[in-house]
PDB file of C-alpha atoms in Angstrom:
ATOM      1  CA  VAL W   1      -8.081 -14.626  -1.047  1.00 49.00           C
ATOM      2  CA  SER W   2     -10.787 -12.794  -1.849  1.00 53.00           C
ATOM      3  CA  SER W   3     -11.184  -9.266  -1.016  1.00 57.00           C
ATOM      4  CA  GLY W   4     -14.966  -8.440   0.348  1.00 59.00           C
ATOM      5  CA  ALA W   5     -16.294 -11.989   0.743  1.00 63.00           C
ATOM      6  CA  THR W   6     -18.744 -13.033   3.062  1.00 68.00           C
ATOM      7  CA  ILE W   7     -18.040 -16.808   5.367  1.00 68.00           C
ATOM      8  CA  GLU W   8     -19.985 -18.637   2.683  1.00 68.00           C
ATOM      9  CA  GLN W   9     -17.930 -17.807   0.261  1.00 72.00           C
ATOM     10  CA  VAL W  10     -14.492 -18.235   2.022  1.00 73.00           C
ATOM     11  CA  LEU W  11     -16.186 -22.052   2.928  1.00 73.00           C
ATOM     12  CA  LYS W  12     -17.289 -23.031  -0.543  1.00 73.00           C
ATOM     13  CA  ASN W  13     -13.810 -22.289  -1.448  1.00 74.00           C
ATOM     14  CA  ALA W  14     -12.368 -24.318   0.850  1.00 73.00           C
ATOM     15  CA  ALA W  15     -14.479 -27.608   0.036  1.00 72.00           C
ATOM     16  CA  ASN W  16     -11.767 -27.543  -3.002  1.00 73.00           C
ATOM     17  CA  SER W  17      -9.215 -27.472  -1.306  1.00 72.00           C
ATOM     18  CA  ASN W  18      -5.842 -30.088  -0.806  1.00 73.00           C
ATOM     19  CA  ASP W  19      -5.592 -31.777   1.492  1.00 71.00           C
ATOM     20  CA  ALA W  20      -2.480 -29.093   2.679  1.00 80.00           C
ATOM     21  CA  PRO W  21      -3.811 -27.415   5.841  1.00 87.00           C
ATOM     22  CA  LEU W  22      -5.912 -25.158   5.676  1.00 86.00           C
ATOM     23  CA  ILE W  23      -5.962 -21.429   7.153  1.00 88.00           C
ATOM     24  CA  ILE W  24      -9.120 -19.635   7.369  1.00 86.00           C
ATOM     25  CA  ILE W  25      -9.115 -15.791   8.439  1.00 84.00           C
ATOM     26  CA  ALA W  26     -12.612 -15.188   9.558  1.00 73.00           C
ATOM     27  CA  GLY W  27     -13.958 -11.506   8.349  1.00 72.00           C
ATOM     28  CA  THR W  28     -15.859  -9.461   9.613  1.00 68.00           C
ATOM     29  CA  ASN W  29     -18.229  -8.838   6.689  1.00 62.00           C
ATOM     30  CA  ASN W  30     -21.024 -10.418   7.680  1.00 57.00           C
ATOM     31  CA  MET W  31     -21.425  -8.524  10.785  1.00 63.00           C
ATOM     32  CA  SER W  32     -21.737  -5.492   9.150  1.00 56.00           C
ATOM     33  CA  ASN W  33     -24.313  -6.828   6.257  1.00 51.00           C
ATOM     34  CA  LYS W  34     -25.993  -8.922  10.112  1.00 53.00           C
ATOM     35  CA  SER W  35     -25.783 -12.334   8.408  1.00 58.00           C
ATOM     36  CA  THR W  36     -23.943 -13.734  11.644  1.00 63.00           C
ATOM     37  CA  GLU W  37     -27.480 -16.352  11.841  1.00 68.00           C
ATOM     38  CA  VAL W  38     -24.886 -17.917   9.099  1.00 64.00           C
ATOM     39  CA  PHE W  39     -21.784 -18.594  11.897  1.00 69.00           C
ATOM     40  CA  TYR W  40     -24.588 -21.142  13.860  1.00 72.00           C
ATOM     41  CA  SER W  41     -26.075 -22.276  11.203  1.00 74.00           C
ATOM     42  CA  ARG W  42     -22.721 -23.643   8.595  1.00 79.00           C
ATOM     43  CA  LEU W  43     -19.855 -23.079   9.964  1.00 82.00           C
ATOM     44  CA  GLU W  44     -19.585 -26.691  12.133  1.00 86.00           C
ATOM     45  CA  GLY W  45     -20.819 -29.166   9.986  1.00 87.00           C
ATOM     46  CA  GLU W  46     -18.222 -27.058   7.496  1.00 86.00           C
ATOM     47  CA  LEU W  47     -15.807 -27.513   8.996  1.00 88.00           C
ATOM     48  CA  ARG W  48     -16.626 -31.296  10.876  1.00 88.00           C
ATOM     49  CA  THR W  49     -15.894 -32.322   6.482  1.00 88.00           C
ATOM     50  CA  LEU W  50     -13.055 -30.230   5.721  1.00 87.00           C
ATOM     51  CA  GLY W  51     -11.601 -31.363   9.283  1.00 88.00           C
ATOM     52  CA  GLU W  52     -11.988 -35.405   7.942  1.00 88.00           C
ATOM     53  CA  LYS W  53      -9.357 -34.862   5.300  1.00 86.00           C
ATOM     54  CA  GLN W  54      -6.971 -32.421   6.675  1.00 88.00           C
ATOM     55  CA  ALA W  55      -5.962 -29.631   9.189  1.00 91.00           C
ATOM     56  CA  VAL W  56      -8.128 -26.695   9.376  1.00 90.00           C
ATOM     57  CA  CYS W  57      -7.084 -23.593  11.184  1.00 91.00           C
ATOM     58  CA  ILE W  58      -9.741 -20.461  11.826  1.00 91.00           C
ATOM     59  CA  SER W  59      -9.652 -17.342  12.853  1.00 91.00           C
ATOM     60  CA  THR W  60     -11.958 -15.231  15.280  1.00 91.00           C
ATOM     61  CA  VAL W  61     -13.432 -12.704  13.716  1.00 89.00           C
ATOM     62  CA  PRO W  62     -11.005  -9.321  14.553  1.00 90.00           C
ATOM     63  CA  ARG W  63     -11.861  -6.131  16.378  1.00 89.00           C
ATOM     64  CA  ARG W  64     -13.896  -3.223  14.934  1.00 87.00           C
ATOM     65  CA  TYR W  65     -11.810  -0.640  15.971  1.00 89.00           C
ATOM     66  CA  ASP W  66     -13.799   2.079  13.346  1.00 88.00           C
ATOM     67  CA  ILE W  67     -17.229   1.397  14.961  1.00 86.00           C
ATOM     68  CA  HIS W  68     -18.075   3.027  18.302  1.00 85.00           C
ATOM     69  CA  TYR W  69     -17.493   0.994  20.782  1.00 79.00           C
ATOM     70  CA  ASN W  70     -21.658   1.276  21.944  1.00 83.00           C
ATOM     71  CA  ASP W  71     -22.050  -0.231  18.553  1.00 84.00           C
ATOM     72  CA  PRO W  72     -24.168  -3.959  18.767  1.00 83.00           C
ATOM     73  CA  ILE W  73     -21.810  -5.736  16.348  1.00 83.00           C
ATOM     74  CA  HIS W  74     -19.385  -4.998  19.016  1.00 85.00           C
ATOM     75  CA  ASN W  75     -21.024  -7.944  21.350  1.00 84.00           C
ATOM     76  CA  ASP W  76     -21.671  -9.574  18.034  1.00 82.00           C
ATOM     77  CA  ILE W  77     -18.037 -10.610  17.717  1.00 85.00           C
ATOM     78  CA  ILE W  78     -17.920 -11.588  20.449  1.00 86.00           C
ATOM     79  CA  SER W  79     -20.702 -13.630  20.362  1.00 84.00           C
ATOM     80  CA  VAL W  80     -19.694 -15.317  17.326  1.00 84.00           C
ATOM     81  CA  ASN W  81     -15.729 -15.838  18.369  1.00 87.00           C
ATOM     82  CA  ASN W  82     -17.237 -17.231  21.777  1.00 87.00           C
ATOM     83  CA  TYR W  83     -18.787 -19.724  18.616  1.00 86.00           C
ATOM     84  CA  ILE W  84     -15.396 -20.529  16.871  1.00 88.00           C
ATOM     85  CA  ARG W  85     -13.252 -21.282  20.199  1.00 89.00           C
ATOM     86  CA  GLU W  86     -15.617 -23.774  21.113  1.00 88.00           C
ATOM     87  CA  LEU W  87     -15.550 -25.510  17.778  1.00 88.00           C
ATOM     88  CA  THR W  88     -12.614 -25.906  17.669  1.00 89.00           C
ATOM     89  CA  VAL W  89     -12.481 -27.418  21.085  1.00 88.00           C
ATOM     90  CA  ARG W  90     -14.907 -30.055  20.338  1.00 87.00           C
ATOM     91  CA  LEU W  91     -14.179 -30.869  16.876  1.00 89.00           C
ATOM     92  CA  SER W  92     -10.983 -32.477  16.125  1.00 88.00           C
ATOM     93  CA  ASN W  93      -7.980 -31.640  13.511  1.00 90.00           C
ATOM     94  CA  ILE W  94      -9.392 -27.243  14.030  1.00 91.00           C
ATOM     95  CA  TYR W  95      -7.472 -24.806  15.077  1.00 93.00           C
ATOM     96  CA  LEU W  96      -7.313 -21.345  16.499  1.00 92.00           C
ATOM     97  CA  ILE W  97      -5.730 -18.495  15.513  1.00 92.00           C
ATOM     98  CA  ASP W  98      -7.398 -16.114  18.211  1.00 92.00           C
ATOM     99  CA  LEU W  99      -7.175 -12.628  17.377  1.00 92.00           C
ATOM    100  CA  ASP W 100      -8.408 -11.051  20.049  1.00 89.00           C
ATOM    101  CA  ILE W 101      -4.578 -10.955  21.457  1.00 90.00           C
ATOM    102  CA  LEU W 102      -3.935  -7.975  18.615  1.00 91.00           C
ATOM    103  CA  ARG W 103      -3.853  -4.707  20.139  1.00 91.00           C
ATOM    104  CA  ARG W 104      -4.859  -1.474  19.081  1.00 91.00           C
ATOM    105  CA  PHE W 105      -1.717  -0.630  17.393  1.00 91.00           C
ATOM    106  CA  HIS W 106      -1.270  -3.951  15.415  1.00 92.00           C
ATOM    107  CA  PHE W 107      -4.328  -2.582  13.636  1.00 92.00           C
ATOM    108  CA  THR W 108      -4.301   1.026  10.838  1.00 92.00           C
ATOM    109  CA  THR W 109      -5.478   4.479  12.304  1.00 90.00           C
ATOM    110  CA  HIS W 110      -8.615   3.364  10.565  1.00 89.00           C
ATOM    111  CA  GLY W 111      -9.036   0.414  12.563  1.00 88.00           C
ATOM    112  CA  LEU W 112     -10.676  -2.038  10.171  1.00 86.00           C
ATOM    113  CA  HIS W 113      -7.716  -3.528   8.814  1.00 88.00           C
ATOM    114  CA  LEU W 114      -4.571  -4.783  10.210  1.00 91.00           C
ATOM    115  CA  SER W 115      -1.318  -2.649  10.006  1.00 93.00           C
ATOM    116  CA  TYR W 116       1.941  -4.724   9.215  1.00 93.00           C
ATOM    117  CA  ARG W 117       2.649  -4.859  12.234  1.00 93.00           C
ATOM    118  CA  GLY W 118      -0.879  -6.686  12.669  1.00 93.00           C
ATOM    119  CA  LYS W 119       0.021  -9.246   9.915  1.00 93.00           C
ATOM    120  CA  LYS W 120       3.622  -9.321  11.024  1.00 94.00           C
ATOM    121  CA  LYS W 121       2.195 -10.433  14.334  1.00 94.00           C
ATOM    122  CA  LEU W 122      -0.273 -12.827  12.577  1.00 93.00           C
ATOM    123  CA  SER W 123       1.673 -14.480  10.547  1.00 93.00           C
ATOM    124  CA  TYR W 124       4.209 -15.639  13.034  1.00 93.00           C
ATOM    125  CA  MET W 125       0.382 -16.945  14.920  1.00 92.00           C
ATOM    126  CA  ILE W 126       0.220 -19.225  11.748  1.00 92.00           C
ATOM    127  CA  THR W 127       3.489 -20.243  11.505  1.00 93.00           C
ATOM    128  CA  ASN W 128       3.030 -22.051  15.171  1.00 91.00           C
ATOM    129  CA  ILE W 129       0.172 -23.100  14.839  1.00 90.00           C
ATOM    130  CA  LEU W 130       1.347 -24.980  11.797  1.00 90.00           C
ATOM    131  CA  ARG W 131       4.584 -26.049  14.087  1.00 89.00           C
ATOM    132  CA  ASP W 132       2.528 -27.450  16.657  1.00 86.00           C
ATOM    133  CA  ILE W 133       0.447 -29.287  13.960  1.00 85.00           C
ATOM    134  CA  ASN W 134       3.531 -31.106  12.328  1.00 84.00           C
ATOM    135  CA  LYS W 135       4.244 -31.888  15.774  1.00 79.00           C
ATOM    136  CA  GLY W 136       1.550 -33.187  16.691  1.00 71.00           C
ATOM    137  CA  THR W 137       0.354 -31.348  19.548  1.00 57.00           C
ATOM    138  CA  ARG W 138      -2.777 -29.263  20.290  1.00 54.00           C
ATOM    139  CA  ASP W 139      -4.021 -27.063  23.440  1.00 49.00           C
ATOM    140  CA  SER W 140      -6.470 -27.977  25.268  1.00 41.00           C
ATOM    141  CA  VAL W 141      -9.489 -26.267  26.806  1.00 41.00           C
ATOM    142  CA  PRO W 142      -8.124 -24.650  29.959  1.00 42.00           C
ATOM    143  CA  LEU W 143      -9.375 -24.749  33.006  1.00 38.00           C
ATOM    144  CA  PRO W 144     -10.960 -21.590  34.554  1.00 40.00           C
ATOM    145  CA  PRO W 145      -7.626 -20.039  36.117  1.00 43.00           C
ATOM    146  CA  ARG W 146      -7.921 -19.152  39.989  1.00 39.00           C
ATOM    147  CA  PRO W 147      -8.247 -15.953  40.777  1.00 40.00           C
ATOM    148  CA  THR W 148      -5.391 -13.347  41.817  1.00 44.00           C
ATOM    149  CA  THR W 149      -7.505 -10.549  42.994  1.00 41.00           C
ATOM    150  CA  THR W 150      -9.521  -9.685  46.345  1.00 40.00           C
ATOM    151  CA  PRO W 151     -12.843  -9.733  46.585  1.00 42.00           C
ATOM    152  CA  LEU W 152     -14.715  -6.929  48.026  1.00 40.00           C
ATOM    153  CA  ILE W 153     -16.127  -8.944  51.321  1.00 41.00           C
ATOM    154  CA  VAL W 154     -15.006 -11.954  52.203  1.00 40.00           C
ATOM    155  CA  LYS W 155     -14.878 -14.114  55.595  1.00 42.00           C
ATOM    156  CA  ASP W 156     -12.954 -16.947  56.168  1.00 42.00           C
ATOM    157  CA  VAL W 157     -14.738 -20.528  55.809  1.00 40.00           C
ATOM    158  CA  ASN W 158     -12.947 -23.117  58.600  1.00 41.00           C
ATOM    159  CA  SER W 159     -14.988 -26.393  57.767  1.00 41.00           C
ATOM    160  CA  HIS W 160     -13.066 -29.559  56.029  1.00 42.00           C
ATOM    161  CA  LEU W 161     -16.175 -29.472  53.189  1.00 45.00           C
ATOM    162  CA  PHE W 162     -14.651 -26.454  52.228  1.00 42.00           C
ATOM    163  CA  LEU W 163     -10.540 -27.673  51.946  1.00 46.00           C
ATOM    164  CA  GLU W 164      -9.964 -25.618  55.814  1.00 50.00           C
ATOM    165  CA  GLY W 165     -11.016 -22.007  55.140  1.00 53.00           C
ATOM    166  CA  LYS W 166      -8.300 -22.364  51.656  1.00 60.00           C
ATOM    167  CA  ILE W 167     -11.291 -21.360  50.178  1.00 63.00           C
ATOM    168  CA  LYS W 168     -12.961 -18.122  50.499  1.00 69.00           C
ATOM    169  CA  ILE W 169     -16.409 -16.608  50.577  1.00 68.00           C
ATOM    170  CA  SER W 170     -17.088 -13.838  49.151  1.00 71.00           C
ATOM    171  CA  GLU W 171     -20.631 -11.437  50.002  1.00 73.00           C
ATOM    172  CA  VAL W 172     -21.249  -8.771  47.272  1.00 77.00           C
ATOM    173  CA  ASN W 173     -23.501  -8.227  45.071  1.00 81.00           C
ATOM    174  CA  PHE W 174     -23.452 -10.003  42.065  1.00 81.00           C
ATOM    175  CA  LYS W 175     -23.416  -7.265  39.246  1.00 83.00           C
ATOM    176  CA  ASP W 176     -20.721  -5.460  41.281  1.00 85.00           C
ATOM    177  CA  ALA W 177     -18.328  -8.485  41.524  1.00 86.00           C
ATOM    178  CA  ILE W 178     -18.672  -8.765  37.748  1.00 86.00           C
ATOM    179  CA  LYS W 179     -18.574  -5.152  37.606  1.00 86.00           C
ATOM    180  CA  GLN W 180     -14.956  -5.260  39.461  1.00 88.00           C
ATOM    181  CA  PHE W 181     -14.086  -9.117  37.469  1.00 88.00           C
ATOM    182  CA  CYS W 182     -15.328  -8.785  34.405  1.00 87.00           C
ATOM    183  CA  ASN W 183     -12.323  -7.744  32.626  1.00 88.00           C
ATOM    184  CA  ASN W 184     -10.010  -9.429  34.764  1.00 89.00           C
ATOM    185  CA  LYS W 185      -8.147 -12.624  32.429  1.00 88.00           C
ATOM    186  CA  GLU W 186      -7.339 -14.412  35.051  1.00 88.00           C
ATOM    187  CA  VAL W 187     -11.053 -14.921  36.641  1.00 89.00           C
ATOM    188  CA  ALA W 188     -12.857 -17.080  35.578  1.00 90.00           C
ATOM    189  CA  PHE W 189     -17.175 -17.432  36.990  1.00 90.00           C
ATOM    190  CA  ALA W 190     -19.019 -20.215  36.828  1.00 89.00           C
ATOM    191  CA  HIS W 191     -22.829 -20.498  37.211  1.00 88.00           C
ATOM    192  CA  CYS W 192     -26.050 -22.333  36.228  1.00 87.00           C
ATOM    193  CA  ILE W 193     -27.871 -22.768  32.893  1.00 87.00           C
ATOM    194  CA  SER W 194     -30.579 -24.772  31.287  1.00 87.00           C
ATOM    195  CA  ALA W 195     -29.154 -26.478  28.199  1.00 87.00           C
ATOM    196  CA  ASP W 196     -32.796 -24.509  25.455  1.00 87.00           C
ATOM    197  CA  LEU W 197     -30.461 -22.055  24.983  1.00 87.00           C
ATOM    198  CA  HIS W 198     -32.301 -20.616  21.731  1.00 85.00           C
ATOM    199  CA  ASP W 199     -35.678 -20.298  23.720  1.00 84.00           C
ATOM    200  CA  LYS W 200     -35.984 -16.554  23.750  1.00 82.00           C
ATOM    201  CA  LYS W 201     -36.819 -16.990  27.785  1.00 83.00           C
ATOM    202  CA  ASN W 202     -33.937 -19.364  28.115  1.00 84.00           C
ATOM    203  CA  MET W 203     -31.360 -16.756  30.939  1.00 86.00           C
ATOM    204  CA  SER W 204     -35.118 -14.272  31.336  1.00 82.00           C
ATOM    205  CA  ALA W 205     -34.773 -14.821  35.753  1.00 80.00           C
ATOM    206  CA  GLY W 206     -32.365 -14.511  38.355  1.00 77.00           C
ATOM    207  CA  VAL W 207     -28.465 -13.798  38.133  1.00 82.00           C
ATOM    208  CA  ALA W 208     -29.024 -15.477  34.811  1.00 84.00           C
ATOM    209  CA  THR W 209     -30.286 -12.093  33.552  1.00 86.00           C
ATOM    210  CA  ILE W 210     -26.909 -10.619  35.225  1.00 85.00           C
ATOM    211  CA  PHE W 211     -24.291 -13.007  33.419  1.00 88.00           C
ATOM    212  CA  LYS W 212     -26.684 -12.537  29.772  1.00 87.00           C
ATOM    213  CA  GLU W 213     -25.814  -8.247  30.316  1.00 86.00           C
ATOM    214  CA  HIS W 214     -22.110  -8.660  31.014  1.00 85.00           C
ATOM    215  CA  PHE W 215     -21.017 -11.242  28.008  1.00 87.00           C
ATOM    216  CA  GLY W 216     -24.208 -12.395  26.456  1.00 87.00           C
ATOM    217  CA  LYS W 217     -25.336 -16.156  25.876  1.00 88.00           C
ATOM    218  CA  PRO W 218     -23.921 -19.021  24.841  1.00 88.00           C
ATOM    219  CA  SER W 219     -23.986 -19.989  21.489  1.00 84.00           C
ATOM    220  CA  SER W 220     -24.440 -23.253  21.831  1.00 83.00           C
ATOM    221  CA  LEU W 221     -22.972 -25.883  24.414  1.00 83.00           C
ATOM    222  CA  LEU W 222     -19.592 -27.063  24.894  1.00 80.00           C
ATOM    223  CA  THR W 223     -20.142 -30.292  26.030  1.00 82.00           C
ATOM    224  CA  GLN W 224     -24.369 -31.391  27.352  1.00 81.00           C
ATOM    225  CA  SER W 225     -23.817 -30.566  30.660  1.00 85.00           C
ATOM    226  CA  LEU W 226     -21.111 -27.260  29.968  1.00 88.00           C
ATOM    227  CA  THR W 227     -20.906 -23.832  28.316  1.00 90.00           C
ATOM    228  CA  TYR W 228     -18.153 -21.629  27.866  1.00 90.00           C
ATOM    229  CA  GLN W 229     -17.695 -17.788  27.367  1.00 90.00           C
ATOM    230  CA  LYS W 230     -15.103 -15.614  27.008  1.00 88.00           C
ATOM    231  CA  LEU W 231     -14.273 -12.141  26.458  1.00 85.00           C
ATOM    232  CA  PRO W 232     -11.138 -10.826  24.845  1.00 84.00           C
ATOM    233  CA  ASN W 233      -9.314 -10.022  27.466  1.00 83.00           C
ATOM    234  CA  GLY W 234     -11.375 -10.741  29.958  1.00 88.00           C
ATOM    235  CA  ALA W 235     -12.978 -12.899  31.989  1.00 90.00           C
ATOM    236  CA  THR W 236     -14.185 -16.519  30.924  1.00 91.00           C
ATOM    237  CA  VAL W 237     -17.805 -17.756  32.406  1.00 91.00           C
ATOM    238  CA  TYR W 238     -19.079 -21.877  32.482  1.00 91.00           C
ATOM    239  CA  GLY W 239     -21.906 -22.191  32.455  1.00 89.00           C
ATOM    240  CA  LEU W 240     -23.474 -25.836  34.328  1.00 88.00           C
ATOM    241  CA  VAL W 241     -26.588 -27.375  32.415  1.00 87.00           C
ATOM    242  CA  THR W 242     -28.607 -28.191  35.585  1.00 85.00           C
ATOM    243  CA  LYS W 243     -31.710 -28.307  33.664  1.00 83.00           C
ATOM    244  CA  SER W 244     -33.439 -29.040  29.913  1.00 83.00           C
ATOM    245  CA  LYS W 245     -35.553 -26.201  30.329  1.00 82.00           C
ATOM    246  CA  PHE W 246     -35.314 -23.204  31.983  1.00 77.00           C
ATOM    247  CA  PHE W 247     -39.212 -23.297  32.890  1.00 73.00           C
ATOM    248  CA  ASN W 248     -38.498 -27.126  34.218  1.00 63.00           C
TER     249      ASN W 248
END
């Protein structure tokens, strides 16, 4: 435990740990220091190395209730957390402690640190994950959940291609659809995307601009043909990689 430590310092200390399960609780110091690039440049390699000798449990970055909701730091936290979730899926022996399930009452009045209730909840989460590790079980990436909310405008399609009307097509303005469903954790969106995620012009045209506005850009590929994003207590977004460059 090191108060005020950055993720670089935490990873350096973790490299000297023994073979017992390792718990890494990510904080917001890198967010405050505007140095989130370390998550993308070093985290995967460090976790891969650590996972070769021991089970590693890493948390998402906790929310910042002490900062105005319009502050850009919240988007940075969402992006980093999506990347952490992705790594726990792709890398072996790496497990996720998802702090997005914590609510406002799990934090102190100030809003930065966990309260007693939050720390107690976190301890239960860690205990449950360690129990799963001991049993040799692991959660997998959830499949896109089936939406339960009625679409804005719906028409049935009675065709064998659409399973005899069991699939419904909504004819709506996509911005309106995203606004309606983005905070519904039972909803998943999907769209096509190019593989050059770090190009500044990636997601700069068409419906991709709407996804970027509401969900940000995916930090990296989940597989060669798929990206995965998740809003805290909100919708999931899957990106189907259909081309290597945005201009193809």
